[in-house]
Tab-separated table of C-alpha atoms in Angstrom:
chain	number	residue	atom	x	y	z
A	1	MET	CA	0.000	0.000	0.000
A	2	TYR	CA	2.805	2.374	0.817
A	3	ARG	CA	5.610	1.262	-1.475
A	4	PRO	CA	4.854	3.652	-4.404
A	5	PHE	CA	6.253	6.527	-2.330
A	6	ALA	CA	9.810	5.449	-3.059
A	7	ILE	CA	9.664	6.338	-6.746
A	8	ILE	CA	7.728	9.543	-6.221
A	9	ILE	CA	9.886	10.800	-3.369
A	10	ILE	CA	13.041	10.385	-5.458
A	11	ILE	CA	11.514	12.664	-8.052
A	12	PHE	CA	10.374	15.181	-5.440
A	13	LEU	CA	13.598	15.405	-3.441
A	14	VAL	CA	15.052	17.677	-6.077
A	15	LEU	CA	13.216	20.476	-4.318
A	16	ASN	CA	14.318	19.536	-0.770
A	17	THR	CA	10.945	18.513	0.636
A	18	LEU	CA	9.231	21.533	-0.914
A	19	VAL	CA	7.580	19.928	-3.872
A	20	GLY	CA	5.852	21.030	-7.063
A	21	CYS	CA	4.210	18.399	-9.226
A	22	SER	CA	2.616	19.909	-12.316
A	23	GLN	CA	1.426	23.066	-13.973
A	24	SER	CA	-1.811	24.301	-12.464
A	25	ASN	CA	-4.836	23.877	-14.720
A	26	SER	CA	-7.540	24.444	-12.129
A	27	SER	CA	-10.555	26.181	-13.621
A	28	GLY	CA	-11.841	27.496	-10.277
A	29	GLN	CA	-10.490	29.194	-7.163
A	30	LEU	CA	-7.831	26.590	-6.458
A	31	GLN	CA	-4.347	27.583	-7.577
A	32	LYS	CA	-1.779	25.456	-5.708
A	33	VAL	CA	-1.956	23.325	-2.579
A	34	GLY	CA	0.444	22.970	0.365
A	35	LEU	CA	0.812	20.385	3.127
A	36	LEU	CA	2.494	20.810	6.525
A	37	VAL	CA	3.325	17.567	8.353
A	38	TYR	CA	4.281	17.697	12.029
A	39	ASP	CA	6.509	14.631	11.865
A	40	SER	CA	6.999	12.416	8.789
A	41	ILE	CA	5.132	11.238	5.711
A	42	ASN	CA	6.744	7.817	6.166
A	43	ASP	CA	5.026	6.712	9.395
A	44	GLN	CA	2.705	4.370	7.418
A	45	VAL	CA	-0.235	5.829	9.315
A	46	TRP	CA	-1.335	9.471	9.631
A	47	GLY	CA	1.524	11.296	7.893
A	48	THR	CA	1.511	8.837	5.030
A	49	LYS	CA	-2.221	9.363	4.578
A	50	GLY	CA	-1.727	13.125	4.277
A	51	TYR	CA	0.907	12.655	1.617
A	52	GLN	CA	-1.387	10.321	-0.300
A	53	GLY	CA	-4.031	13.035	-0.141
A	54	MET	CA	-1.658	15.471	-1.798
A	55	LEU	CA	-0.908	12.987	-4.554
A	56	LYS	CA	-4.625	12.444	-5.111
A	57	ILE	CA	-5.243	16.172	-5.460
A	58	GLN	CA	-2.307	16.502	-7.854
A	59	SER	CA	-3.469	13.557	-9.937
A	60	GLU	CA	-7.196	14.276	-10.043
A	61	MET	CA	-7.149	18.081	-10.205
A	62	ASP	CA	-3.879	18.666	-12.072
A	63	VAL	CA	-2.514	21.389	-9.808
A	64	ASP	CA	0.878	21.997	-8.229
A	65	VAL	CA	1.217	20.585	-4.720
A	66	PHE	CA	3.918	21.220	-2.116
A	67	TYR	CA	4.717	19.515	1.166
A	68	LYS	CA	7.138	19.900	4.024
A	69	GLU	CA	7.850	17.525	6.920
A	70	GLY	CA	9.057	18.144	10.465
A	71	ILE	CA	7.011	21.317	10.882
A	72	ASN	CA	6.718	21.132	14.661
A	73	THR	CA	7.232	24.698	15.873
A	74	ILE	CA	5.332	27.948	15.450
A	75	GLU	CA	8.348	29.494	13.738
A	76	ALA	CA	8.666	26.645	11.248
A	77	THR	CA	4.951	26.811	10.495
A	78	GLU	CA	4.993	30.548	9.862
A	79	ARG	CA	8.124	30.304	7.722
A	80	THR	CA	6.766	27.466	5.594
A	81	VAL	CA	3.369	29.087	5.136
A	82	ASN	CA	5.125	32.190	3.849
A	83	GLU	CA	7.193	30.039	1.447
A	84	PHE	CA	4.075	28.334	0.181
A	85	VAL	CA	2.240	31.617	-0.377
A	86	GLU	CA	5.223	33.059	-2.250
A	87	ASN	CA	4.952	30.028	-4.533
A	88	GLY	CA	1.284	30.747	-5.254
A	89	VAL	CA	-0.329	28.305	-2.811
A	90	ASN	CA	-3.818	29.343	-1.719
A	91	LEU	CA	-5.043	26.174	0.029
A	92	ILE	CA	-2.877	24.921	2.920
A	93	PHE	CA	-3.438	21.712	4.897
A	94	GLY	CA	-1.920	21.490	8.373
A	95	HIS	CA	-2.010	17.752	8.906
A	96	GLY	CA	-3.064	17.607	12.551
A	97	SER	CA	-4.697	19.412	15.447
A	98	GLU	CA	-1.389	21.151	16.267
A	99	PHE	CA	-1.850	23.537	13.363
A	100	ALA	CA	-5.315	24.840	14.260
A	101	PRO	CA	-4.275	27.504	16.827
A	102	ILE	CA	-1.383	28.699	14.658
A	103	PHE	CA	-3.645	29.023	11.628
A	104	ASN	CA	-6.170	31.000	13.695
A	105	THR	CA	-3.365	33.390	14.648
A	106	ILE	CA	-1.902	33.983	11.184
A	107	ALA	CA	-4.995	33.620	8.987
A	108	ASP	CA	-5.683	37.368	8.879
A	109	GLN	CA	-2.252	37.951	7.333
A	110	TYR	CA	-3.255	35.831	4.328
A	111	PRO	CA	-6.877	36.687	3.467
A	112	ASP	CA	-6.604	35.009	0.047
A	113	VAL	CA	-5.446	31.695	1.529
A	114	HIS	CA	-7.677	29.044	3.126
A	115	PHE	CA	-6.161	27.061	6.002
A	116	ILE	CA	-7.208	23.478	6.813
A	117	SER	CA	-6.427	21.634	10.063
A	118	PHE	CA	-7.718	18.445	11.686
A	119	ASN	CA	-9.532	17.846	14.970
A	120	GLY	CA	-9.052	21.416	16.113
A	121	GLU	CA	-11.057	24.616	16.494
A	122	ALA	CA	-11.255	26.844	13.411
A	123	LYS	CA	-12.100	30.425	14.375
A	124	LYS	CA	-11.475	32.585	11.307
A	125	ASP	CA	-13.401	32.980	8.052
A	126	ASN	CA	-10.545	31.444	6.073
A	127	THR	CA	-9.902	28.507	8.410
A	128	THR	CA	-11.586	25.100	8.496
A	129	SER	CA	-11.072	22.151	10.831
A	130	LEU	CA	-11.853	18.667	9.519
A	131	ASN	CA	-12.995	16.125	12.067
A	132	PHE	CA	-13.422	12.388	11.600
A	133	GLU	CA	-16.307	10.986	13.655
A	134	ALA	CA	-13.961	8.495	15.246
A	135	HIS	CA	-16.321	7.259	17.961
A	136	ALA	CA	-18.155	5.003	15.516
A	137	MET	CA	-15.038	3.526	13.944
A	138	GLY	CA	-13.720	2.767	17.429
A	139	PHE	CA	-17.038	1.106	18.272
A	140	PHE	CA	-16.895	-1.277	15.332
A	141	GLY	CA	-13.231	-2.019	15.987
A	142	GLY	CA	-14.194	-2.798	19.577
A	143	MET	CA	-16.862	-5.206	18.371
A	144	VAL	CA	-14.211	-7.171	16.487
A	145	ALA	CA	-11.970	-7.226	19.552
A	146	GLY	CA	-14.835	-8.368	21.786
A	147	GLU	CA	-15.675	-11.143	19.348
A	148	MET	CA	-12.125	-12.399	18.857
A	149	THR	CA	-10.592	-12.236	22.336
A	150	LYS	CA	-9.800	-15.587	23.918
A	151	THR	CA	-8.830	-14.153	27.310
A	152	ASN	CA	-11.798	-11.757	27.556
A	153	THR	CA	-9.251	-8.967	28.015
A	154	VAL	CA	-8.623	-6.371	25.306
A	155	GLY	CA	-6.787	-3.049	25.308
A	156	VAL	CA	-6.697	0.401	23.754
A	157	LEU	CA	-3.241	1.941	23.470
A	158	ALA	CA	-4.237	5.510	22.617
A	159	SER	CA	-2.236	8.689	22.259
A	160	PHE	CA	-4.527	11.015	24.233
A	161	GLU	CA	-7.577	10.773	26.445
A	162	TRP	CA	-9.652	13.061	24.211
A	163	GLN	CA	-9.665	10.630	21.261
A	164	PRO	CA	-13.326	9.661	20.592
A	165	GLU	CA	-12.327	6.219	19.318
A	166	VAL	CA	-11.266	5.232	22.843
A	167	ASN	CA	-14.771	5.340	24.316
A	168	GLY	CA	-16.104	3.952	21.070
A	169	PHE	CA	-13.862	0.905	21.324
A	170	PHE	CA	-14.858	0.392	24.962
A	171	GLU	CA	-18.563	0.499	24.123
A	172	GLY	CA	-18.230	-1.730	21.063
A	173	ALA	CA	-16.260	-4.421	22.866
A	174	LEU	CA	-18.840	-4.561	25.694
A	175	PHE	CA	-21.729	-4.578	23.223
A	176	GLN	CA	-20.300	-7.634	21.526
A	177	ASN	CA	-19.062	-9.392	24.647
A	178	GLU	CA	-20.539	-8.587	28.047
A	179	GLU	CA	-17.768	-10.557	29.754
A	180	VAL	CA	-14.881	-8.591	28.259
A	181	GLU	CA	-12.580	-6.321	30.258
A	182	VAL	CA	-11.255	-3.301	28.372
A	183	LYS	CA	-7.934	-1.905	29.556
A	184	ILE	CA	-6.904	1.599	28.466
A	185	GLN	CA	-3.490	3.237	28.452
A	186	PHE	CA	-2.401	6.630	27.097
A	187	VAL	CA	1.006	7.234	25.541
A	188	GLU	CA	0.553	11.041	25.812
A	189	SER	CA	2.205	11.365	22.413
A	190	TRP	CA	1.421	10.406	18.838
A	191	ASP	CA	4.918	9.079	18.239
A	192	ASP	CA	6.609	7.863	21.457
A	193	LYS	CA	7.521	4.287	20.495
A	194	GLU	CA	9.445	3.529	23.688
A	195	THR	CA	6.561	4.433	26.001
A	196	ALA	CA	4.055	2.639	23.796
A	197	LEU	CA	6.051	-0.583	23.855
A	198	LEU	CA	6.443	-0.399	27.647
A	199	LEU	CA	2.682	0.015	28.004
A	200	LEU	CA	2.184	-2.864	25.596
A	201	ASP	CA	4.330	-5.059	27.853
A	202	LYS	CA	1.985	-4.206	30.716
A	203	PHE	CA	-1.002	-5.163	28.560
A	204	ILE	CA	0.584	-8.488	27.684
A	205	ASN	CA	1.370	-9.211	31.327
A	206	ASP	CA	-2.282	-8.469	32.149
A	207	GLY	CA	-3.506	-11.032	29.618
A	208	VAL	CA	-4.612	-8.634	26.877
A	209	ASP	CA	-4.774	-10.531	23.588
A	210	VAL	CA	-6.310	-7.895	21.270
A	211	VAL	CA	-4.853	-4.368	21.142
A	212	TYR	CA	-6.081	-1.250	19.347
A	213	PRO	CA	-2.963	0.968	18.949
A	214	ALA	CA	-4.666	4.307	18.235
A	215	GLY	CA	-1.597	6.393	17.467
A	216	ASP	CA	0.764	7.283	14.641
A	217	GLY	CA	4.495	6.770	15.081
A	218	TYR	CA	4.199	3.859	17.523
A	219	ASN	CA	1.400	2.030	15.732
A	220	VAL	CA	3.532	-0.161	13.477
A	221	PRO	CA	6.095	-1.218	16.143
A	222	VAL	CA	3.237	-2.218	18.442
A	223	ILE	CA	1.623	-4.376	15.771
A	224	GLU	CA	4.973	-5.958	14.933
A	225	LYS	CA	5.481	-6.929	18.580
A	226	LEU	CA	1.955	-8.310	18.800
A	227	ARG	CA	2.751	-10.454	15.768
A	228	GLU	CA	5.873	-11.772	17.488
A	229	GLU	CA	3.815	-12.621	20.581
A	230	GLY	CA	1.084	-14.373	18.589
A	231	LEU	CA	-1.532	-11.795	19.642
A	232	TYR	CA	-4.078	-9.731	17.725
A	233	ALA	CA	-4.328	-6.072	16.667
A	234	ILE	CA	-6.961	-3.766	15.246
A	235	GLY	CA	-5.241	-1.511	12.703
A	236	PHE	CA	-5.617	2.262	12.914
A	237	VAL	CA	-6.154	4.937	10.214
A	238	SER	CA	-4.685	2.771	7.411
A	239	ASP	CA	-5.595	-0.740	6.340
A	240	GLN	CA	-2.720	-2.471	8.093
A	241	SER	CA	-3.429	-6.034	7.014
A	242	ASP	CA	-0.076	-6.012	5.213
A	243	LEU	CA	1.612	-6.054	8.644
A	244	GLY	CA	0.332	-9.569	9.246
A	245	GLU	CA	-2.912	-11.097	8.017
A	246	GLY	CA	-2.989	-13.418	10.995
A	247	THR	CA	-2.306	-10.574	13.423
A	248	VAL	CA	-4.373	-7.634	12.157
A	249	LEU	CA	-8.000	-8.721	12.522
A	250	THR	CA	-9.192	-5.642	10.632
A	251	SER	CA	-8.486	-1.901	10.637
A	252	THR	CA	-10.475	1.249	11.279
A	253	VAL	CA	-9.597	3.169	8.128
A	254	GLN	CA	-9.780	6.925	7.660
A	255	HIS	CA	-9.663	7.697	3.946
A	256	VAL	CA	-7.758	10.942	4.333
A	257	ASP	CA	-6.845	11.010	0.653
A	258	VAL	CA	-10.531	10.985	-0.305
A	259	LEU	CA	-11.288	13.778	2.177
A	260	TYR	CA	-8.388	15.872	0.871
A	261	GLU	CA	-9.703	15.686	-2.667
A	262	LEU	CA	-13.255	16.439	-1.505
A	263	VAL	CA	-12.076	19.552	0.359
A	264	ALA	CA	-9.977	20.732	-2.588
A	265	GLU	CA	-12.964	20.343	-4.916
A	266	LEU	CA	-15.224	22.254	-2.529
A	267	TYR	CA	-12.678	25.056	-2.319
A	268	ASN	CA	-12.228	25.100	-6.076
A	269	ASP	CA	-15.995	25.434	-6.499
A	270	GLY	CA	-16.256	28.188	-3.881
A	271	LYS	CA	-18.294	25.935	-1.572
A	272	LEU	CA	-15.849	25.171	1.253
A	273	GLU	CA	-17.280	26.291	4.591
A	274	SER	CA	-15.222	27.764	7.400
A	275	GLY	CA	-15.496	26.453	10.936
A	276	ASN	CA	-15.546	22.850	12.122
A	277	LEU	CA	-16.759	20.161	9.721
A	278	SER	CA	-17.367	16.504	10.604
A	279	PHE	CA	-17.179	13.421	8.372
A	280	ASP	CA	-18.187	9.813	8.983
A	281	PHE	CA	-18.965	6.456	7.373
A	282	LYS	CA	-21.837	8.043	5.433
A	283	ASP	CA	-19.420	10.411	3.703
A	284	GLY	CA	-17.298	7.561	2.390
A	285	VAL	CA	-14.213	8.651	4.348
A	286	ILE	CA	-14.292	5.991	7.091
A	287	SER	CA	-14.556	2.237	6.625
A	288	MET	CA	-13.351	-1.048	8.030
A	289	GLY	CA	-10.278	-2.527	6.397
A	290	GLN	CA	-9.644	-6.033	5.149
A	291	TYR	CA	-10.667	-8.753	7.574
A	292	SER	CA	-8.303	-11.500	8.645
A	293	SER	CA	-9.284	-15.039	7.688
A	294	SER	CA	-9.356	-15.646	11.454
A	295	VAL	CA	-12.535	-13.550	11.705
A	296	ASP	CA	-15.609	-15.703	11.143
A	297	LEU	CA	-17.467	-14.844	7.915
A	298	LYS	CA	-20.844	-14.858	9.677
A	299	PHE	CA	-19.597	-12.259	12.151
A	300	GLN	CA	-18.115	-10.168	9.314
A	301	THR	CA	-21.524	-10.121	7.614
A	302	GLU	CA	-23.281	-9.149	10.856
A	303	LEU	CA	-20.787	-6.355	11.477
A	304	GLU	CA	-21.152	-4.950	7.970
A	305	GLU	CA	-24.939	-4.970	8.438
A	306	TYR	CA	-24.530	-2.946	11.632
A	307	ILE	CA	-22.281	-0.503	9.756
A	308	LYS	CA	-24.864	-0.183	6.986
A	309	GLU	CA	-27.583	0.530	9.535
A	310	TYR	CA	-25.388	3.127	11.225
A	311	THR	CA	-24.616	4.771	7.878
A	312	GLU	CA	-28.322	5.087	7.144
A	313	SER	CA	-29.659	5.960	10.595
A	314	GLY	CA	-26.724	7.496	12.472
A	315	LEU	CA	-27.460	5.110	15.349
A	316	LEU	CA	-24.868	2.711	16.691
A	317	PRO	CA	-26.008	-0.816	17.624
A	318	ASN	CA	-26.151	0.023	21.338
A	319	GLN	CA	-28.402	3.021	20.576
A	320	ILE	CA	-31.068	1.065	18.704
A	321	GLN	CA	-34.145	0.294	20.814
């Protein structure tokens, strides 16, 4: 899923992480697009998804796109935004909640630029925050964990307490299996691999046999260790079945690339709203990933029926009378 980056990155490195892909042929408001990534586009989870979104915009809309990694300070953000604007960029994605307050601060300096962040609070007319309705995806991931656990003990290894998928996973696991115990630990970072692996050791010692690693930089190492231990994982953000079909039962997938293109099209058509916008299964930007052959086909069918009902009604299985 991720291997095509190698060829493309070689081409792009000519411009030292500030990348232009094609001549802009947009017929609407969109001129060029920029992406700020807090850490790396090579994490195989969140950063990678943002980069794929840029490639989708470039491919489908035939406009120049730029990106820059390691933008993790206010000064770096301001400097890169200015570079982008000097290159004609008028739609800028800050790939994370970290960028929302900075964009609110600097937005007035660039009235002809629209700033996009994720899971934050957009307060200016030319700022928008995109929010995935992660509670539901966590719920359905939790159902899989509750179904597949052999020890009746599952765990969420989340980055932060505010993540909606944490409570969702808890509720889904209990809906599917009233006997299950759900353990929760917080890494307090998206990327701290060392802490995540220490917390995973605690899970394993406590008998947890299905783990939902809801973070970015530590997600893959956690799944790799679970594979070594013969335990199960629920993948996060990307379809992570390629990390071990027998280990990754399924994944809660956020189709960031699809959302990026949707937002770019809305902006191009003059229809992009400011403020905080939410997206869910019904918008085609969240889905379950590939199921492991370990997951019973009857249960897969039942789960997909629940997802269909939720998509149509907005009600999770535990909310239906």
